[in-house]
Amino acid sequence: MKRFLLHIAGFLVLFLLGLIVLDWGYTYTFKHAAPRNKLKYAMQMDETTYDAVF
């Protein structure tokens, strides 16, 4: 039983590490990709203040 629980714990650790790596990769790609629409372009602009947004 102890070996089974260690096996399950190992799978959970590997699964969580995989999720973290995939999330990091997706976030990096999302933030550093070329903007393809107005929203992405606005999100990647430097932080500035605007009087009005259309």
PDB file of N, CA and C in Angstrom:
ATOM      1  N   MET A   1       0.825  -1.196   0.000  1.00  0.00           N
ATOM      2  CA  MET A   1       0.000   0.000   0.000  1.00  0.00           C
ATOM      3  C   MET A   1       0.867   1.258   0.000  1.00  0.00           C
ATOM      4  N   LYS A   2       1.964   1.211   0.758  1.00  0.00           N
ATOM      5  CA  LYS A   2       2.852   2.375   0.823  1.00  0.00           C
ATOM      6  C   LYS A   2       3.464   2.648  -0.549  1.00  0.00           C
ATOM      7  N   ARG A   3       3.853   1.585  -1.238  1.00  0.00           N
ATOM      8  CA  ARG A   3       4.443   1.741  -2.566  1.00  0.00           C
ATOM      9  C   ARG A   3       3.423   2.328  -3.548  1.00  0.00           C
ATOM     10  N   PHE A   4       2.182   1.902  -3.440  1.00  0.00           N
ATOM     11  CA  PHE A   4       1.122   2.424  -4.291  1.00  0.00           C
ATOM     12  C   PHE A   4       0.922   3.921  -4.059  1.00  0.00           C
ATOM     13  N   LEU A   5       0.895   4.345  -2.803  1.00  0.00           N
ATOM     14  CA  LEU A   5       0.721   5.762  -2.489  1.00  0.00           C
ATOM     15  C   LEU A   5       1.904   6.589  -2.981  1.00  0.00           C
ATOM     16  N   LEU A   6       3.103   6.054  -2.885  1.00  0.00           N
ATOM     17  CA  LEU A   6       4.276   6.755  -3.412  1.00  0.00           C
ATOM     18  C   LEU A   6       4.193   6.873  -4.930  1.00  0.00           C
ATOM     19  N   HIS A   7       3.696   5.844  -5.569  1.00  0.00           N
ATOM     20  CA  HIS A   7       3.505   5.855  -7.016  1.00  0.00           C
ATOM     21  C   HIS A   7       2.516   6.955  -7.419  1.00  0.00           C
ATOM     22  N   ILE A   8       1.400   7.012  -6.728  1.00  0.00           N
ATOM     23  CA  ILE A   8       0.386   8.034  -7.003  1.00  0.00           C
ATOM     24  C   ILE A   8       0.955   9.425  -6.733  1.00  0.00           C
ATOM     25  N   ALA A   9       1.677   9.596  -5.639  1.00  0.00           N
ATOM     26  CA  ALA A   9       2.278  10.893  -5.315  1.00  0.00           C
ATOM     27  C   ALA A   9       3.276  11.304  -6.389  1.00  0.00           C
ATOM     28  N   GLY A  10       4.054  10.362  -6.894  1.00  0.00           N
ATOM     29  CA  GLY A  10       5.004  10.658  -7.963  1.00  0.00           C
ATOM     30  C   GLY A  10       4.309  11.120  -9.230  1.00  0.00           C
ATOM     31  N   PHE A  11       3.222  10.444  -9.585  1.00  0.00           N
ATOM     32  CA  PHE A  11       2.454  10.860 -10.762  1.00  0.00           C
ATOM     33  C   PHE A  11       1.870  12.260 -10.577  1.00  0.00           C
ATOM     34  N   LEU A  12       1.374  12.549  -9.383  1.00  0.00           N
ATOM     35  CA  LEU A  12       0.813  13.877  -9.125  1.00  0.00           C
ATOM     36  C   LEU A  12       1.879  14.964  -9.212  1.00  0.00           C
ATOM     37  N   VAL A  13       3.059  14.691  -8.683  1.00  0.00           N
ATOM     38  CA  VAL A  13       4.151  15.667  -8.752  1.00  0.00           C
ATOM     39  C   VAL A  13       4.548  15.908 -10.200  1.00  0.00           C
ATOM     40  N   LEU A  14       4.706  14.845 -10.977  1.00  0.00           N
ATOM     41  CA  LEU A  14       5.053  15.002 -12.387  1.00  0.00           C
ATOM     42  C   LEU A  14       3.961  15.745 -13.152  1.00  0.00           C
ATOM     43  N   PHE A  15       2.719  15.442 -12.842  1.00  0.00           N
ATOM     44  CA  PHE A  15       1.598  16.113 -13.497  1.00  0.00           C
ATOM     45  C   PHE A  15       1.599  17.610 -13.185  1.00  0.00           C
ATOM     46  N   LEU A  16       1.796  17.963 -11.921  1.00  0.00           N
ATOM     47  CA  LEU A  16       1.820  19.376 -11.534  1.00  0.00           C
ATOM     48  C   LEU A  16       3.009  20.103 -12.147  1.00  0.00           C
ATOM     49  N   LEU A  17       4.162  19.459 -12.195  1.00  0.00           N
ATOM     50  CA  LEU A  17       5.322  20.079 -12.835  1.00  0.00           C
ATOM     51  C   LEU A  17       5.063  20.300 -14.321  1.00  0.00           C
ATOM     52  N   GLY A  18       4.433  19.338 -14.956  1.00  0.00           N
ATOM     53  CA  GLY A  18       4.081  19.501 -16.363  1.00  0.00           C
ATOM     54  C   GLY A  18       3.124  20.657 -16.575  1.00  0.00           C
ATOM     55  N   LEU A  19       2.134  20.789 -15.696  1.00  0.00           N
ATOM     56  CA  LEU A  19       1.197  21.907 -15.800  1.00  0.00           C
ATOM     57  C   LEU A  19       1.901  23.244 -15.632  1.00  0.00           C
ATOM     58  N   ILE A  20       2.830  23.322 -14.702  1.00  0.00           N
ATOM     59  CA  ILE A  20       3.561  24.571 -14.462  1.00  0.00           C
ATOM     60  C   ILE A  20       4.403  24.934 -15.671  1.00  0.00           C
ATOM     61  N   VAL A  21       5.098  23.957 -16.236  1.00  0.00           N
ATOM     62  CA  VAL A  21       5.944  24.221 -17.403  1.00  0.00           C
ATOM     63  C   VAL A  21       5.093  24.640 -18.601  1.00  0.00           C
ATOM     64  N   LEU A  22       3.998  23.951 -18.835  1.00  0.00           N
ATOM     65  CA  LEU A  22       3.131  24.306 -19.956  1.00  0.00           C
ATOM     66  C   LEU A  22       2.496  25.684 -19.762  1.00  0.00           C
ATOM     67  N   ASP A  23       2.113  26.018 -18.527  1.00  0.00           N
ATOM     68  CA  ASP A  23       1.548  27.339 -18.261  1.00  0.00           C
ATOM     69  C   ASP A  23       2.584  28.422 -18.492  1.00  0.00           C
ATOM     70  N   TRP A  24       3.810  28.185 -18.056  1.00  0.00           N
ATOM     71  CA  TRP A  24       4.879  29.158 -18.275  1.00  0.00           C
ATOM     72  C   TRP A  24       5.109  29.360 -19.774  1.00  0.00           C
ATOM     73  N   GLY A  25       5.153  28.274 -20.530  1.00  0.00           N
ATOM     74  CA  GLY A  25       5.367  28.374 -21.970  1.00  0.00           C
ATOM     75  C   GLY A  25       4.243  29.115 -22.667  1.00  0.00           C
ATOM     76  N   TYR A  26       3.010  28.830 -22.290  1.00  0.00           N
ATOM     77  CA  TYR A  26       1.869  29.513 -22.909  1.00  0.00           C
ATOM     78  C   TYR A  26       1.877  30.997 -22.563  1.00  0.00           C
ATOM     79  N   THR A  27       2.145  31.328 -21.306  1.00  0.00           N
ATOM     80  CA  THR A  27       2.169  32.726 -20.880  1.00  0.00           C
ATOM     81  C   THR A  27       3.281  33.482 -21.583  1.00  0.00           C
ATOM     82  N   TYR A  28       4.453  32.873 -21.687  1.00  0.00           N
ATOM     83  CA  TYR A  28       5.576  33.526 -22.368  1.00  0.00           C
ATOM     84  C   TYR A  28       5.232  33.784 -23.831  1.00  0.00           C
ATOM     85  N   THR A  29       4.661  32.783 -24.481  1.00  0.00           N
ATOM     86  CA  THR A  29       4.293  32.928 -25.889  1.00  0.00           C
ATOM     87  C   THR A  29       3.215  33.987 -26.065  1.00  0.00           C
ATOM     88  N   PHE A  30       2.234  34.008 -25.179  1.00  0.00           N
ATOM     89  CA  PHE A  30       1.146  34.976 -25.278  1.00  0.00           C
ATOM     90  C   PHE A  30       1.655  36.404 -25.104  1.00  0.00           C
ATOM     91  N   LYS A  31       2.580  36.601 -24.169  1.00  0.00           N
ATOM     92  CA  LYS A  31       3.055  37.957 -23.881  1.00  0.00           C
ATOM     93  C   LYS A  31       4.098  38.452 -24.873  1.00  0.00           C
ATOM     94  N   HIS A  32       4.811  37.560 -25.546  1.00  0.00           N
ATOM     95  CA  HIS A  32       5.894  37.970 -26.433  1.00  0.00           C
ATOM     96  C   HIS A  32       5.587  37.778 -27.917  1.00  0.00           C
ATOM     97  N   ALA A  33       4.388  37.364 -28.252  1.00  0.00           N
ATOM     98  CA  ALA A  33       4.033  37.164 -29.660  1.00  0.00           C
ATOM     99  C   ALA A  33       3.715  38.503 -30.315  1.00  0.00           C
ATOM    100  N   ALA A  34       3.803  38.523 -31.631  1.00  0.00           N
ATOM    101  CA  ALA A  34       3.446  39.732 -32.376  1.00  0.00           C
ATOM    102  C   ALA A  34       1.946  39.974 -32.235  1.00  0.00           C
ATOM    103  N   PRO A  35       1.546  41.220 -32.000  1.00  0.00           N
ATOM    104  CA  PRO A  35       0.110  41.497 -31.841  1.00  0.00           C
ATOM    105  C   PRO A  35      -0.652  41.239 -33.136  1.00  0.00           C
ATOM    106  N   ARG A  36      -1.783  40.547 -33.023  1.00  0.00           N
ATOM    107  CA  ARG A  36      -2.567  40.189 -34.205  1.00  0.00           C
ATOM    108  C   ARG A  36      -3.908  40.900 -34.253  1.00  0.00           C
ATOM    109  N   ASN A  37      -4.257  41.610 -33.190  1.00  0.00           N
ATOM    110  CA  ASN A  37      -5.494  42.387 -33.196  1.00  0.00           C
ATOM    111  C   ASN A  37      -5.314  43.608 -32.294  1.00  0.00           C
ATOM    112  N   LYS A  38      -6.321  44.441 -32.228  1.00  0.00           N
ATOM    113  CA  LYS A  38      -6.213  45.697 -31.485  1.00  0.00           C
ATOM    114  C   LYS A  38      -6.041  45.469 -29.986  1.00  0.00           C
ATOM    115  N   LEU A  39      -6.709  44.474 -29.449  1.00  0.00           N
ATOM    116  CA  LEU A  39      -6.593  44.202 -28.022  1.00  0.00           C
ATOM    117  C   LEU A  39      -5.173  43.789 -27.662  1.00  0.00           C
ATOM    118  N   LYS A  40      -4.594  42.870 -28.431  1.00  0.00           N
ATOM    119  CA  LYS A  40      -3.215  42.445 -28.165  1.00  0.00           C
ATOM    120  C   LYS A  40      -2.255  43.616 -28.313  1.00  0.00           C
ATOM    121  N   TYR A  41      -2.491  44.460 -29.311  1.00  0.00           N
ATOM    122  CA  TYR A  41      -1.638  45.622 -29.516  1.00  0.00           C
ATOM    123  C   TYR A  41      -1.721  46.562 -28.313  1.00  0.00           C
ATOM    124  N   ALA A  42      -2.920  46.788 -27.815  1.00  0.00           N
ATOM    125  CA  ALA A  42      -3.095  47.669 -26.662  1.00  0.00           C
ATOM    126  C   ALA A  42      -2.470  47.068 -25.411  1.00  0.00           C
ATOM    127  N   MET A  43      -2.546  45.745 -25.268  1.00  0.00           N
ATOM    128  CA  MET A  43      -1.971  45.096 -24.091  1.00  0.00           C
ATOM    129  C   MET A  43      -0.452  45.160 -24.104  1.00  0.00           C
ATOM    130  N   GLN A  44       0.175  45.179 -25.280  1.00  0.00           N
ATOM    131  CA  GLN A  44       1.629  45.165 -25.364  1.00  0.00           C
ATOM    132  C   GLN A  44       2.244  46.552 -25.387  1.00  0.00           C
ATOM    133  N   MET A  45       1.421  47.591 -25.424  1.00  0.00           N
ATOM    134  CA  MET A  45       1.957  48.942 -25.423  1.00  0.00           C
ATOM    135  C   MET A  45       2.524  49.278 -24.047  1.00  0.00           C
ATOM    136  N   ASP A  46       3.445  50.231 -24.029  1.00  0.00           N
ATOM    137  CA  ASP A  46       3.985  50.682 -22.754  1.00  0.00           C
ATOM    138  C   ASP A  46       2.874  51.302 -21.921  1.00  0.00           C
ATOM    139  N   GLU A  47       3.076  51.297 -20.614  1.00  0.00           N
ATOM    140  CA  GLU A  47       2.050  51.820 -19.724  1.00  0.00           C
ATOM    141  C   GLU A  47       1.950  53.335 -19.863  1.00  0.00           C
ATOM    142  N   THR A  48       0.820  53.792 -20.330  1.00  0.00           N
ATOM    143  CA  THR A  48       0.561  55.217 -20.489  1.00  0.00           C
ATOM    144  C   THR A  48      -0.861  55.507 -20.040  1.00  0.00           C
ATOM    145  N   THR A  49      -1.185  56.781 -19.951  1.00  0.00           N
ATOM    146  CA  THR A  49      -2.552  57.156 -19.595  1.00  0.00           C
ATOM    147  C   THR A  49      -3.262  57.670 -20.836  1.00  0.00           C
ATOM    148  N   TYR A  50      -4.549  57.422 -20.911  1.00  0.00           N
ATOM    149  CA  TYR A  50      -5.359  57.831 -22.050  1.00  0.00           C
ATOM    150  C   TYR A  50      -6.526  58.676 -21.556  1.00  0.00           C
ATOM    151  N   ASP A  51      -6.922  59.650 -22.362  1.00  0.00           N
ATOM    152  CA  ASP A  51      -8.087  60.455 -22.033  1.00  0.00           C
ATOM    153  C   ASP A  51      -9.371  59.736 -22.427  1.00  0.00           C
ATOM    154  N   ALA A  52      -9.333  59.027 -23.524  1.00  0.00           N
ATOM    155  CA  ALA A  52     -10.528  58.322 -23.992  1.00  0.00           C
ATOM    156  C   ALA A  52     -10.110  57.065 -24.733  1.00  0.00           C
ATOM    157  N   VAL A  53     -10.944  56.060 -24.633  1.00  0.00           N
ATOM    158  CA  VAL A  53     -10.701  54.807 -25.343  1.00  0.00           C
ATOM    159  C   VAL A  53     -11.927  54.522 -26.191  1.00  0.00           C
ATOM    160  N   PHE A  54     -11.727  54.250 -27.453  1.00  0.00           N
ATOM    161  CA  PHE A  54     -12.836  53.964 -28.362  1.00  0.00           C
ATOM    162  C   PHE A  54     -12.929  52.489 -28.612  1.00  0.00           C
TER     163      PHE A  54
END
